[in-house]
CSV table of C-alpha atoms in Angstrom, one decimal:
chain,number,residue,atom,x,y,z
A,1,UNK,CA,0.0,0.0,0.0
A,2,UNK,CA,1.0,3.6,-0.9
A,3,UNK,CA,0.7,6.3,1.8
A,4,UNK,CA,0.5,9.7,1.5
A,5,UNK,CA,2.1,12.6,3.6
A,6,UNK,CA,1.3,16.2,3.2
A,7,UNK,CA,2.0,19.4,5.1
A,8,UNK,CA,-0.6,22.0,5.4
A,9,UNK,CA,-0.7,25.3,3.5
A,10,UNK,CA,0.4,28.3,4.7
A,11,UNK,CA,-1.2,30.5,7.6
A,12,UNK,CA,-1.0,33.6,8.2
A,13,UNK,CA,1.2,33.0,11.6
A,14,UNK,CA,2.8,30.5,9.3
A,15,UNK,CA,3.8,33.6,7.1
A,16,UNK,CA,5.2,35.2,10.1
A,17,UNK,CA,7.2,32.9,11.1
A,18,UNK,CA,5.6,32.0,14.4
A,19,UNK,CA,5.2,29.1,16.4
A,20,UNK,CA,1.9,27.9,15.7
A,21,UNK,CA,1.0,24.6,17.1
A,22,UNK,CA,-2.7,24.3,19.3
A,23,UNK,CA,-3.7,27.6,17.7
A,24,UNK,CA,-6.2,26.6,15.4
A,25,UNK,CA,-5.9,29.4,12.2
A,26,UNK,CA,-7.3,29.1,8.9
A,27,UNK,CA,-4.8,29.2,5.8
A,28,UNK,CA,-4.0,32.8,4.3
A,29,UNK,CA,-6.0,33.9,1.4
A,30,UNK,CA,-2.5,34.4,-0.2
A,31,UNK,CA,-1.7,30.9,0.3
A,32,UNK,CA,-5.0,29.9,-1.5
A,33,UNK,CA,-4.7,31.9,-4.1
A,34,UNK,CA,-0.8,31.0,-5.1
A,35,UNK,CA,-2.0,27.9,-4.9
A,36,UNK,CA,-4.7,27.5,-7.1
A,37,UNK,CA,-2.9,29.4,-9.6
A,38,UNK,CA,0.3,27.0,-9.3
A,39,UNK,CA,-2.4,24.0,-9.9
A,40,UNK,CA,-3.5,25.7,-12.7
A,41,UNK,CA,0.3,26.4,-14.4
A,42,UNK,CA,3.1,24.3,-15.4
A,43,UNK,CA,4.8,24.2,-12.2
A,44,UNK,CA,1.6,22.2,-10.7
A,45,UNK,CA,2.5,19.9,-8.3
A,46,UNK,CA,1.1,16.1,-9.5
A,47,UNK,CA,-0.6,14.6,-6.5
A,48,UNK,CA,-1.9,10.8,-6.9
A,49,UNK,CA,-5.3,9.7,-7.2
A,50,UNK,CA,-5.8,8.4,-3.5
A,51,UNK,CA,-8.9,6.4,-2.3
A,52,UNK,CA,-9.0,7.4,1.4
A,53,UNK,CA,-8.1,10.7,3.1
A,54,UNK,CA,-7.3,11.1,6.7
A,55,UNK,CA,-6.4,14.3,8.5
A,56,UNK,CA,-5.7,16.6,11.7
A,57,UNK,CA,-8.3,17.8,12.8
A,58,UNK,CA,-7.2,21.6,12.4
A,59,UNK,CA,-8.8,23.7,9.8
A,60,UNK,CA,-5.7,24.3,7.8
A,61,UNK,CA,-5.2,20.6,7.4
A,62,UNK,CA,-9.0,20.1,6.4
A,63,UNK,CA,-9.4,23.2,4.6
A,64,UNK,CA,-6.0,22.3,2.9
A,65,UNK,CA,-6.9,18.4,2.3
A,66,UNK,CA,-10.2,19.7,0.3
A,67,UNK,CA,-8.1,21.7,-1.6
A,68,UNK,CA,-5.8,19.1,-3.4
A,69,UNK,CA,-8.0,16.3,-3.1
A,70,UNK,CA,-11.8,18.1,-3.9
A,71,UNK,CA,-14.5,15.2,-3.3
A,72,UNK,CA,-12.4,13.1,-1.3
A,73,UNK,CA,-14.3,12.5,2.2
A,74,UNK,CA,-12.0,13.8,4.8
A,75,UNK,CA,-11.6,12.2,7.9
A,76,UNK,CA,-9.8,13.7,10.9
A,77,UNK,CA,-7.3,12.4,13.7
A,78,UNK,CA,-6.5,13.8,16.8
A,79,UNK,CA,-3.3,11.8,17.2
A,80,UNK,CA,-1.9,14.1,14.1
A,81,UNK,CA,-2.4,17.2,15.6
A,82,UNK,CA,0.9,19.1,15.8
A,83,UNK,CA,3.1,20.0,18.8
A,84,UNK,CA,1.4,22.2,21.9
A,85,UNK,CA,4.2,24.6,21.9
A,86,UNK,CA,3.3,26.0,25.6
A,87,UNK,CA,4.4,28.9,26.3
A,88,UNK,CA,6.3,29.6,23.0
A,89,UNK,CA,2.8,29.5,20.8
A,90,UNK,CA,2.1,32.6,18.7
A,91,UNK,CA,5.6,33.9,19.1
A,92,UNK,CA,8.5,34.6,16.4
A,93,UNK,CA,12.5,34.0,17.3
A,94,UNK,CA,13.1,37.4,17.4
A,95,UNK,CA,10.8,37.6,20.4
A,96,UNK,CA,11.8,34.9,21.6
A,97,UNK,CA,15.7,34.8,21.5
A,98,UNK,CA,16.6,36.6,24.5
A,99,UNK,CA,14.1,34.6,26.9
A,100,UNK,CA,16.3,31.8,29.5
A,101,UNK,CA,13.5,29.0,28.3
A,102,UNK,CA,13.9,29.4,24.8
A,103,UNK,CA,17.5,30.1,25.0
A,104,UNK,CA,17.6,26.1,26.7
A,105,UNK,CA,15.5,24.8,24.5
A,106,UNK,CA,17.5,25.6,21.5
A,107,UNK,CA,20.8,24.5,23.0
A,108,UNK,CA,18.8,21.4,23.6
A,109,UNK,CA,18.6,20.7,20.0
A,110,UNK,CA,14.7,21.6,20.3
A,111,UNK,CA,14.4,18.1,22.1
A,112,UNK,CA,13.3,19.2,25.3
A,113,UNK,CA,9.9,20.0,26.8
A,114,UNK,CA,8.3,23.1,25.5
A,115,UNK,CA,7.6,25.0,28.8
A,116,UNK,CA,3.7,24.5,29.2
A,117,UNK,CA,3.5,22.5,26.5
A,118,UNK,CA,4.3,19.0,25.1
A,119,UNK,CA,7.7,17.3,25.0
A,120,UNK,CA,9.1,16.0,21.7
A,121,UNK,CA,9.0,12.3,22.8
A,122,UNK,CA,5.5,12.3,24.0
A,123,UNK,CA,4.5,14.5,20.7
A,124,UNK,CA,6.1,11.4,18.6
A,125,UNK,CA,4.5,9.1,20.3
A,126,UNK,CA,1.1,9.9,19.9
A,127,UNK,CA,1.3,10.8,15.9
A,128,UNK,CA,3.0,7.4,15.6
A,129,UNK,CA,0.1,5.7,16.9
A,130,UNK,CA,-2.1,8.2,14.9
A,131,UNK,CA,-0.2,6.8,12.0
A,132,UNK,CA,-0.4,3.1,12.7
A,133,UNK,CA,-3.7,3.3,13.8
A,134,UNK,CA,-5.0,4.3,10.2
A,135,UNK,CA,-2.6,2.5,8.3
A,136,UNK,CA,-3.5,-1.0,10.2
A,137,UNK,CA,-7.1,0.3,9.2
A,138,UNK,CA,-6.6,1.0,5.5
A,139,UNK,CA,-4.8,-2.4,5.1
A,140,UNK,CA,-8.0,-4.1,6.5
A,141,UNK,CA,-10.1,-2.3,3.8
A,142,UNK,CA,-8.2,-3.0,1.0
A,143,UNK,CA,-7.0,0.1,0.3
A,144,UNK,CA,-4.2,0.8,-2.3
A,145,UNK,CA,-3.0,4.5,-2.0
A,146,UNK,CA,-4.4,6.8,1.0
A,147,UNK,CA,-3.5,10.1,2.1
A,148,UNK,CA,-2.7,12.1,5.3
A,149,UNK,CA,-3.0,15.8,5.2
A,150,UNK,CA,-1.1,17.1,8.7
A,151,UNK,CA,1.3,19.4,10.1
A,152,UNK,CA,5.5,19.5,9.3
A,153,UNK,CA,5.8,18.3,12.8
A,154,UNK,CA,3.8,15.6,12.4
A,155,UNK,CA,5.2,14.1,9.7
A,156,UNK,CA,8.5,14.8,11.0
A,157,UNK,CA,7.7,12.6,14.3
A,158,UNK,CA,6.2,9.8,12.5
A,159,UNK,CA,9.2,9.6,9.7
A,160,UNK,CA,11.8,9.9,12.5
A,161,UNK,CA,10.1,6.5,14.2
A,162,UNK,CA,8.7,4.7,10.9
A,163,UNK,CA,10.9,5.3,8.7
A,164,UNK,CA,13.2,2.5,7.0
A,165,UNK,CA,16.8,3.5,8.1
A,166,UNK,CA,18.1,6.0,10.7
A,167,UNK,CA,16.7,9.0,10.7
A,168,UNK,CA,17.0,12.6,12.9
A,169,UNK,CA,13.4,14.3,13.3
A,170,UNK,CA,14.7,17.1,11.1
A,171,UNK,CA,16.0,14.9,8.1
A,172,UNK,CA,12.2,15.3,7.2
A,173,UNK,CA,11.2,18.6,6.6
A,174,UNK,CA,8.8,19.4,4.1
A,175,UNK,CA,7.9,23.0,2.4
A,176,UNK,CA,3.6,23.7,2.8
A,177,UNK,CA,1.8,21.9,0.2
A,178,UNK,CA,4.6,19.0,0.1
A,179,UNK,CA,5.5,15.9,1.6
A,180,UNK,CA,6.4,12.6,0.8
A,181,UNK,CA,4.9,8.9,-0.5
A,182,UNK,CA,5.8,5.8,1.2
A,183,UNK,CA,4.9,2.6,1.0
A,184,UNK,CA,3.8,0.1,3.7
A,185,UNK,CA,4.2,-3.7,2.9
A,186,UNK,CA,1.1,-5.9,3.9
A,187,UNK,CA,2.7,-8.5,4.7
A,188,UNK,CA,5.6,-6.9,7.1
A,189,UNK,CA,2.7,-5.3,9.0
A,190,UNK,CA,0.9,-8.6,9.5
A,191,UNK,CA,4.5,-10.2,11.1
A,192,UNK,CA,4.7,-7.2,13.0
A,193,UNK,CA,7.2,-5.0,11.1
A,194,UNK,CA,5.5,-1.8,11.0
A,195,UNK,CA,8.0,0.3,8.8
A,196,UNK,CA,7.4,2.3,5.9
A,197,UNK,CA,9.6,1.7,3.0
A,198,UNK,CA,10.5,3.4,-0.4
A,199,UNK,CA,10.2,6.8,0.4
A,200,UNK,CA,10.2,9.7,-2.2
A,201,UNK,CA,9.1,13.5,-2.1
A,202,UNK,CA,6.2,15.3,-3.5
């Protein structure tokens, strides 16, 4: 089976380079319009014909999901939504950089615990199982090619544990709009090797 990974389009905190994580905005008309007009073009990028659609439950995902895949039912996951940033949401570096907290969590590698908010390791570990949950599920019904429309975060944490290979969780960032297709043998999954395989950008 073929899976899908997309990132969101833009938003306007997106386009200001904030931290936007539990805030739950709706893309930016700008984004839309580029969009559609780069679908239009040339330069559009070629999305598969997918069967099943799954996202995060947050408007740009959903909003987004409709977008490049018009007609497809969407269904949403609250496993994929991305990172509670805590205290750090809404905010940019530049207002950030001089605060102690932020300060350690960048010499941390951006590993630790967002202050308020969720670590890294307990962030991965619920889109993982948001992942495998659907996955196992699209397998059972047959499915041949599916799709999930979520947040760079998210596909960062589930890539950084699925993936064939070893992987850092930023080997896998991915611009708006683009992501990456996979594939996830049947029968691997069955034995219980749960790793996705083949993996190519959109």
């Amino acid at each position: 089976m073929e899976v899908i990974f997309i990132r969101h389009l833009p938003t306007p905190g997106n386009e200001k380079r904030q931290y936007i994580g539990r805030t739950d905005e709706p893309l930016s008309d700008r984004a839309v319009t580029i969009f559609r007009k780069q679908q239009e073009g040339s330069d559009a990028v070629l999305y598969p014909d997918i069967q099943c659609l799954t996202a995060s439950p947050m408007e740009r995902c959903v909003r987004t999901a409709e977008l490049i895949w018009p007609g497809v039912p969407v269904g949403t996951e609250p496993l994929l939504r991305e990172c509670d940033f805590g205290r750090f949401e809404g905010k940019t570096y530049e207002g950030l950089k001089d605060e102690p907290a932020y300060i350690r969590w960048l010499e941390s590698g951006g590993m630790s615990p967002f202050p308020e908010g969720e670590s890294r390791e307990a962030f991965r570990d619920r889109c993982e199982a948001g992942a495998r949950k659907w996955i196992r599920r699209w397998m059972e019904e047959g499915v041949n090619r599916a799709a999930f429309v979520v947040h760079g975060g998210t596909i960062m944490a589930v890539l950084s544990r699925m993936a064939e290979g070893e992987h850092s969780f930023y080997d896998w960032q991915t611009e708006n709009g683009r992501g990456y297709l996979v594939k996830s043998l049947e029968k691997e999954w069955k034995a219980g090797t749960e790793i996705l395989r083949d993996i190519r950008k959109i």
